[in-house]
Short mmCIF file of C-alpha atoms in Angstrom, two decimals:
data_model
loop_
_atom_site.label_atom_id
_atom_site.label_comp_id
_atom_site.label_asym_id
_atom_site.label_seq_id
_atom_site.Cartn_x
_atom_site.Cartn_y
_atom_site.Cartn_z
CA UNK A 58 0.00 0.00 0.00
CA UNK A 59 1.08 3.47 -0.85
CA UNK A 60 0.58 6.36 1.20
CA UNK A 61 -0.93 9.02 -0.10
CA UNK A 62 -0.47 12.74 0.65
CA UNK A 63 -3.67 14.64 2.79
CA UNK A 64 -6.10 16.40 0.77
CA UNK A 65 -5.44 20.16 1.32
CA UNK A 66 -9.28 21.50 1.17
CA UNK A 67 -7.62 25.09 1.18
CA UNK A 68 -5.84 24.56 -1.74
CA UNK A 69 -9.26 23.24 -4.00
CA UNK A 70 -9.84 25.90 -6.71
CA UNK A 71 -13.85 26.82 -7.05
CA UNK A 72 -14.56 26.68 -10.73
CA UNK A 73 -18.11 28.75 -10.79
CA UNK A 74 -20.52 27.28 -13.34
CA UNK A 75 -21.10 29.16 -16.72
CA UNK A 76 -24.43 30.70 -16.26
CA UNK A 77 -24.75 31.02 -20.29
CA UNK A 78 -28.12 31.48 -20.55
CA UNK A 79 -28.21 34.54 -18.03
CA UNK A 80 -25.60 36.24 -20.01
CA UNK A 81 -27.40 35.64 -23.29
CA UNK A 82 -30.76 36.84 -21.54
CA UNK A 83 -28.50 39.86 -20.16
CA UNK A 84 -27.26 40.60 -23.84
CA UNK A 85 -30.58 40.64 -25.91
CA UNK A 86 -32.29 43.10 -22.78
CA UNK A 87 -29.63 45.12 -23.38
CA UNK A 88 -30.18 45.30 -27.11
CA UNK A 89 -33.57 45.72 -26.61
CA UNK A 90 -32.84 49.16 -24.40
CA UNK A 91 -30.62 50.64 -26.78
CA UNK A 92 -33.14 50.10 -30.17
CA UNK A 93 -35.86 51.37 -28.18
CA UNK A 94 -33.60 54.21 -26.98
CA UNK A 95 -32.89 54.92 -30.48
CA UNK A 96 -36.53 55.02 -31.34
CA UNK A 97 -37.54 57.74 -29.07
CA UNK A 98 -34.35 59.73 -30.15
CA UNK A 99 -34.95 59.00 -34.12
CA UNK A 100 -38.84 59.60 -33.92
CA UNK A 101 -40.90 62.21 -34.55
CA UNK A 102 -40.30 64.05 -31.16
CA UNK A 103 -39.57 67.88 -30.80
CA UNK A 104 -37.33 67.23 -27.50
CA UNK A 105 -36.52 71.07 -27.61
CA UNK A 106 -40.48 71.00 -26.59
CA UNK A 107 -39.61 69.04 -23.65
CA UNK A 108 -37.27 70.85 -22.18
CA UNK A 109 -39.42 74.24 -22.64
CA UNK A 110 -42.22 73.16 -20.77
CA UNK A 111 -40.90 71.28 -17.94
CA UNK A 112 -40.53 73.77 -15.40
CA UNK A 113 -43.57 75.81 -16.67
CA UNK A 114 -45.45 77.55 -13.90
CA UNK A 115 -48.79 75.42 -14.91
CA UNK A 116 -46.71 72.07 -15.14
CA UNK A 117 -44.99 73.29 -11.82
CA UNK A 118 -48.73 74.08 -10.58
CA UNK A 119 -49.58 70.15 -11.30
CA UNK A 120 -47.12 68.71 -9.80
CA UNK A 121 -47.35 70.21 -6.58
CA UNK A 122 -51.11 69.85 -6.54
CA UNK A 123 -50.10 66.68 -7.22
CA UNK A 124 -47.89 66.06 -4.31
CA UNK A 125 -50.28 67.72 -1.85
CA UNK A 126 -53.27 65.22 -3.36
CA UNK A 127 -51.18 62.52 -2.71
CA UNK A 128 -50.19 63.11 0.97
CA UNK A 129 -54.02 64.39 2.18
CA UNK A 130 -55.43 61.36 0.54
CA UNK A 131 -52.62 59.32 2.10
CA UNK A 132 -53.10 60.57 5.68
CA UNK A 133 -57.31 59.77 5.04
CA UNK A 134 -56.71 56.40 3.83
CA UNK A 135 -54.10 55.34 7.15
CA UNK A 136 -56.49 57.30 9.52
CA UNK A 137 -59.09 55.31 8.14
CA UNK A 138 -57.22 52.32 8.06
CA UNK A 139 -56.28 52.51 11.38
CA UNK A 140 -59.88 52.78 12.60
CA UNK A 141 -61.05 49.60 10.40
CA UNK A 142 -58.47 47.67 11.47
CA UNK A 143 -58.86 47.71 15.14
CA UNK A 144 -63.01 47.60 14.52
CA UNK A 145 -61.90 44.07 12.35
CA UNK A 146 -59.77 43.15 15.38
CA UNK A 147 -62.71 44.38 18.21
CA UNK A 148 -64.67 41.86 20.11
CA UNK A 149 -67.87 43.86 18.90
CA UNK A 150 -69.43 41.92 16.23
CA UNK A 151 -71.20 45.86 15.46
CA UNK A 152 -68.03 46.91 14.94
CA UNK A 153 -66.42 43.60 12.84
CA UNK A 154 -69.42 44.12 10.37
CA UNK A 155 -69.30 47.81 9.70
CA UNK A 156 -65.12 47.15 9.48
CA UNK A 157 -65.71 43.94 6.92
CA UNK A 158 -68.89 46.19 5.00
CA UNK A 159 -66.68 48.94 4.86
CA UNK A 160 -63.53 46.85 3.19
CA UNK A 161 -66.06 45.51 0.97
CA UNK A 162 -67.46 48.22 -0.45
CA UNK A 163 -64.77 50.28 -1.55
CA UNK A 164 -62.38 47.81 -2.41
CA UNK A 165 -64.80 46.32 -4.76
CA UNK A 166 -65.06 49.50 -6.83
CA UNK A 167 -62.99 50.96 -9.07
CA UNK A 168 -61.06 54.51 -7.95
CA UNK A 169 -62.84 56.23 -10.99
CA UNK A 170 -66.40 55.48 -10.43
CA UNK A 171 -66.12 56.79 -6.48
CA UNK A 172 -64.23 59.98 -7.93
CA UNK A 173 -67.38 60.02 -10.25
CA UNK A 174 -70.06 59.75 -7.68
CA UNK A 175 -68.70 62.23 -5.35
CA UNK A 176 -67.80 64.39 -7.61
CA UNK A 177 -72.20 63.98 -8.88
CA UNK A 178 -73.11 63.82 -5.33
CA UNK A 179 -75.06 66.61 -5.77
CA UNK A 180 -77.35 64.99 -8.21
CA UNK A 181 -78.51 62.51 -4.53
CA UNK A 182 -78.14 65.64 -2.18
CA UNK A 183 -78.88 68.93 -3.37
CA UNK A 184 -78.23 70.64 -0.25
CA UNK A 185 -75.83 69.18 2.44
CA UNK A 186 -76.62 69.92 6.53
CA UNK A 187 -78.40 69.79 9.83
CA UNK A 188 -81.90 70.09 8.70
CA UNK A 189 -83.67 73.36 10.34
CA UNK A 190 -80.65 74.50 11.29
CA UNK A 191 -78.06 75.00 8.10
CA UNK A 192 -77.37 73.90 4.92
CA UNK A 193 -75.80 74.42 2.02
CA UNK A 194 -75.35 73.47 -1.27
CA UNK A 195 -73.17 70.11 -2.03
CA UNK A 196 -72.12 71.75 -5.65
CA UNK A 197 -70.25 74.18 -3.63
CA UNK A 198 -68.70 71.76 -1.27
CA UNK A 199 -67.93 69.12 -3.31
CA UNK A 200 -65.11 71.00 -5.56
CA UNK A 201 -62.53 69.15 -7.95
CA UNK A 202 -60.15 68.63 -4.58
CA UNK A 203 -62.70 67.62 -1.92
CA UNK A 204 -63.92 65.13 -4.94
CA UNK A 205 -60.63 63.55 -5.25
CA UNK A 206 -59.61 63.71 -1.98
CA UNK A 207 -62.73 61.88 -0.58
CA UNK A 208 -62.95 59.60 -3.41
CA UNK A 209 -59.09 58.67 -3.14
CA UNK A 210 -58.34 58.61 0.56
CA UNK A 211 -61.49 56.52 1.54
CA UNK A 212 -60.44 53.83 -1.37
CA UNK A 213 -57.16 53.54 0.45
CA UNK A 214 -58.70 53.00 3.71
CA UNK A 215 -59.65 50.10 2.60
CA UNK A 216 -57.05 48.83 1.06
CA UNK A 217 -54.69 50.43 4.44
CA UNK A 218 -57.02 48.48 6.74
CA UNK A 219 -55.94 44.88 5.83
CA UNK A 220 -51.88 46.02 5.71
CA UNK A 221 -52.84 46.88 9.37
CA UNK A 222 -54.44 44.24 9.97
CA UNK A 223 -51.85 42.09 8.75
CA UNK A 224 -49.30 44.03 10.33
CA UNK A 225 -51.09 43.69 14.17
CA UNK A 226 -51.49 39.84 13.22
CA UNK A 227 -47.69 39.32 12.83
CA UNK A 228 -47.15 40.48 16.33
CA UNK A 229 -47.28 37.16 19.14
CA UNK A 230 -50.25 37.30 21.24
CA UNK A 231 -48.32 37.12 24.01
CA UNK A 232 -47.66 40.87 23.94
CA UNK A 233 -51.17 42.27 23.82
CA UNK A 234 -51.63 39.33 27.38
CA UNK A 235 -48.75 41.21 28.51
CA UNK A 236 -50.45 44.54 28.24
CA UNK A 237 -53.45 43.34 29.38
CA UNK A 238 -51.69 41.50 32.51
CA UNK A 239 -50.51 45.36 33.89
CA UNK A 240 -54.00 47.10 33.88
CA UNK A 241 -54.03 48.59 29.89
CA UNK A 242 -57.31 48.07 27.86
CA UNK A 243 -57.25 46.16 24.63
CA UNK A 244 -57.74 49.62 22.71
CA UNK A 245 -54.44 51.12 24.79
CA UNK A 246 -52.61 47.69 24.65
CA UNK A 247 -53.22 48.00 20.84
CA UNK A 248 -51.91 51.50 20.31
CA UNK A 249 -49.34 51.93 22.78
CA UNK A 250 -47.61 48.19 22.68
CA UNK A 251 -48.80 46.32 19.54
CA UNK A 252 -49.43 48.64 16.62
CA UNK A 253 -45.43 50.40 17.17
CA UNK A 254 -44.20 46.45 16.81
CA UNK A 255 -46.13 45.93 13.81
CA UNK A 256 -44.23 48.79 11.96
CA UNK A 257 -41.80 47.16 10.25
CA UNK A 258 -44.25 45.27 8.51
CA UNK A 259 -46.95 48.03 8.00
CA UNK A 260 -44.14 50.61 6.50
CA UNK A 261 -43.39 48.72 3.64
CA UNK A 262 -46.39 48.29 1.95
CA UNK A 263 -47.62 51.65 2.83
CA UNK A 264 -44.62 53.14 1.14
CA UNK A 265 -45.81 51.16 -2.04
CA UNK A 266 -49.08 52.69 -1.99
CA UNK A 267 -47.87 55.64 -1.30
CA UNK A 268 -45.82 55.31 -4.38
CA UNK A 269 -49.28 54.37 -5.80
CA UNK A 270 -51.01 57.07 -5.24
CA UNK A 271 -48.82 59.37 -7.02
CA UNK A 272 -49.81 57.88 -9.75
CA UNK A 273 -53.48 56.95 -9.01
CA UNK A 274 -53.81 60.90 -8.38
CA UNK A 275 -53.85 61.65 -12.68
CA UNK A 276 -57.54 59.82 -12.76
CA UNK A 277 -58.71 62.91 -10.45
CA UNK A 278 -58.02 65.03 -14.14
CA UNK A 279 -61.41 63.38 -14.70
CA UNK A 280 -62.82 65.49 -12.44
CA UNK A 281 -61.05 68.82 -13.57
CA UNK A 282 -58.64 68.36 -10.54
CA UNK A 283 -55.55 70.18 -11.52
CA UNK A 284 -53.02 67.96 -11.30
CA UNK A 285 -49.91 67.78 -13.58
CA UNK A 286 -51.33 65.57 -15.99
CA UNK A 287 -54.48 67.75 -15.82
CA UNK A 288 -52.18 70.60 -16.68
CA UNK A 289 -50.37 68.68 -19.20
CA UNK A 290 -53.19 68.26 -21.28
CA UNK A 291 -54.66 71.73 -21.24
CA UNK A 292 -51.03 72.85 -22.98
CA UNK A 293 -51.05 69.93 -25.26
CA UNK A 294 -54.80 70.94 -26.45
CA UNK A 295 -53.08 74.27 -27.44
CA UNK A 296 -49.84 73.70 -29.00
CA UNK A 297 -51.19 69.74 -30.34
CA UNK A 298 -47.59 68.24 -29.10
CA UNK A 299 -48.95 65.40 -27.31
CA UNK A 300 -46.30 62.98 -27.00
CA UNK A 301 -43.55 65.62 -25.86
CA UNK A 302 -46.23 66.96 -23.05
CA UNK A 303 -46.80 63.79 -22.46
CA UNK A 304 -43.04 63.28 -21.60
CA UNK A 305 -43.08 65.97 -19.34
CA UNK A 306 -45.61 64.34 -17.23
CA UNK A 307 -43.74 61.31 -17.29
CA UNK A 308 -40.78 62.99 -16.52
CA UNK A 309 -42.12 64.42 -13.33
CA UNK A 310 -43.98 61.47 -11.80
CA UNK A 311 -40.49 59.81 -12.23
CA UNK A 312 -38.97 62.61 -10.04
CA UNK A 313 -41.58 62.14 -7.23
CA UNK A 314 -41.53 58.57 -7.17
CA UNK A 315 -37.84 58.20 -6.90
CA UNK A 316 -37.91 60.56 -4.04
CA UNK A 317 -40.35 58.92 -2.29
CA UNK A 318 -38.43 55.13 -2.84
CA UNK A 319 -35.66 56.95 -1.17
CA UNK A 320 -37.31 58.56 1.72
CA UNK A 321 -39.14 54.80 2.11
CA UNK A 322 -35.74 53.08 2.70
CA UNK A 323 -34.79 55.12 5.20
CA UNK A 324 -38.00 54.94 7.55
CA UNK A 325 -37.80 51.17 6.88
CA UNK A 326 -34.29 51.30 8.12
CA UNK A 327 -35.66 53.65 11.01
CA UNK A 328 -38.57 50.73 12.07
CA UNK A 329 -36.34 47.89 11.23
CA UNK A 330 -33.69 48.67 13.95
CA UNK A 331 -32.89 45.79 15.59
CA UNK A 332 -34.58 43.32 13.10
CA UNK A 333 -33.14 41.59 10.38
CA UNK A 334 -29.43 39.27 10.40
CA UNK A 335 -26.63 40.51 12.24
CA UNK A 336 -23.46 41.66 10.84
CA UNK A 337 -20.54 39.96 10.82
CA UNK A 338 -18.51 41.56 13.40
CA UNK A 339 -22.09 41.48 15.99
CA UNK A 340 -22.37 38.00 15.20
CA UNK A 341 -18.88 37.37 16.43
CA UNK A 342 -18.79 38.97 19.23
CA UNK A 343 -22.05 37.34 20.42
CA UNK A 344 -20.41 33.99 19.67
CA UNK A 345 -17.70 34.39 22.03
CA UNK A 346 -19.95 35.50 24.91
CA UNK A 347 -21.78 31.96 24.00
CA UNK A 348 -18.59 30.52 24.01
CA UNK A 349 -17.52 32.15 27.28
CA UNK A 350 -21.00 31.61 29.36
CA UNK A 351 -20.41 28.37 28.30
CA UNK A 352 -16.73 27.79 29.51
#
């Protein structure tokens, strides 16, 4: 018998295997980009047109209308959302029904027909008050804004009130007995303990509807709400260059949404603390306190 020489594991080379297909796939998207790159630089575009009207006091106008649309209707829809959710959650079947009717209802419709019917309430209600007291008329109450805002912050109550739902869900039972245990009602328990726990998994998705409702905000142009794309189209009636307008518009929601991505990883950072796999150097350290406790 001969004796052989240990295998050295250190000095084993790692050949990585050809991903082929990956790099092929990576190619032809890349091929892709560039023709259609070249066909919106070739085509029929006046880009000088683009550049004129993008910081246009009436595009300008738009987008901040836009903005402020998005962050009223936002605040509506988690106030809202808030409320259902603990009503789902409440030991009050009163309250679970109105909670589950109200989810129902709005989520079932589309965000254009409830801009619609507020923004025709008046056609149902004339007049809009405490009989023999005051009233007034619902065609001047119900304006473009109060339309849109109504119509697109109670949609995303709806929608809100199962992310918190989901959100109070993830948290152990355990916590809300714990609450309980020291005196605090289920409603304080809820608020104080539960719902700040149930953050990290709330943010997220709220930052993606948030990021929705930038965009959800241009069907309010339906009813004469003037946001930028509402804006964009009364200059595009005028000077016919639809497309290059149209760029504009496209140009700024791309602006705000970016923005908002980036302010959305850093409050999931902010309610993540403390969550999430360790770094390398933690890890470590915690392994030799293990290691010592042990010893």
């Amino acid at each position: 018998m001969t004796n052989s020489a240990p295998l050295d594991v250190n000095a084993l080379v790692i050949v990585p295997q050809r991903k082929i297909g990956t790099k092929i796939m990576a190619a032809i998207c890349i091929i892709l980009l560039l023709l259609l790159a070249r066909a919106f630089w070739k085509g029929d575009i006046a880009w000088e047109y683009v550049g004129q009207n993008l910081f246009t006091r009436a595009v300008l106008a738009g987008v901040g209308n836009t903005i402020i649309m998005t962050f009223c209707a936002m605040i509506v829809g988690i106030v809202l959302g808030v409320i259902a959710a603990i009503m789902r959650m409440s030991d009050n079947p009163v309250l679970r029904s109105i909670s589950v009717g109200y989810v129902w209802l709005f989520r079932g419709t589309p965000a254009l027909l409830q801009l619609l019917l507020w923004f025709n309430l008046a056609l149902i209600f004339p007049t809009i008050g405490i009989p023999g007291l005051w009233s007034i008329r619902t065609v001047d109450v119900m304006t473009p804004f109060v339309a849109a805002l109504l119509g697109l912050g109670i949609q995303q109550g709806a929608y809100t009130a199962e992310v918190v739902r989901a959100g109070l869900l993830s948290i152990d039972k355990g916590q809300m007995e714990a609450a309980q245990s020291i005196g605090m009602t289920k409603l304080r328990a809820t608020l104080k303990i539960v719902l700040p726990q149930a953050m990290r998994v709330i943010v997220p998705p709220i930052g993606n509807e948030t990021i929705g409702m930038v965009k959800l905000t241009s069907l309010a142009s339906v009813i004469q709400y003037s946001e930028v794309l509402k804006n964009v189209e009364d200059i595009y009636y005028v000077n016919s260059r639809v497309i290059e307008l149209l760029i504009v518009a496209a140009v700024w929601y791309m602006v705000v949404v970016t923005v908002l991505s980036i302010a959305q990883i850093y409050i999931e950072r902010h309610f993540s603390k403390g969550w999430g796999r360790r770094d390398a150097s933690a890890q470590q350290a915690a392994n030799q306190a293990l290691v010592g406790e042990a010893g």
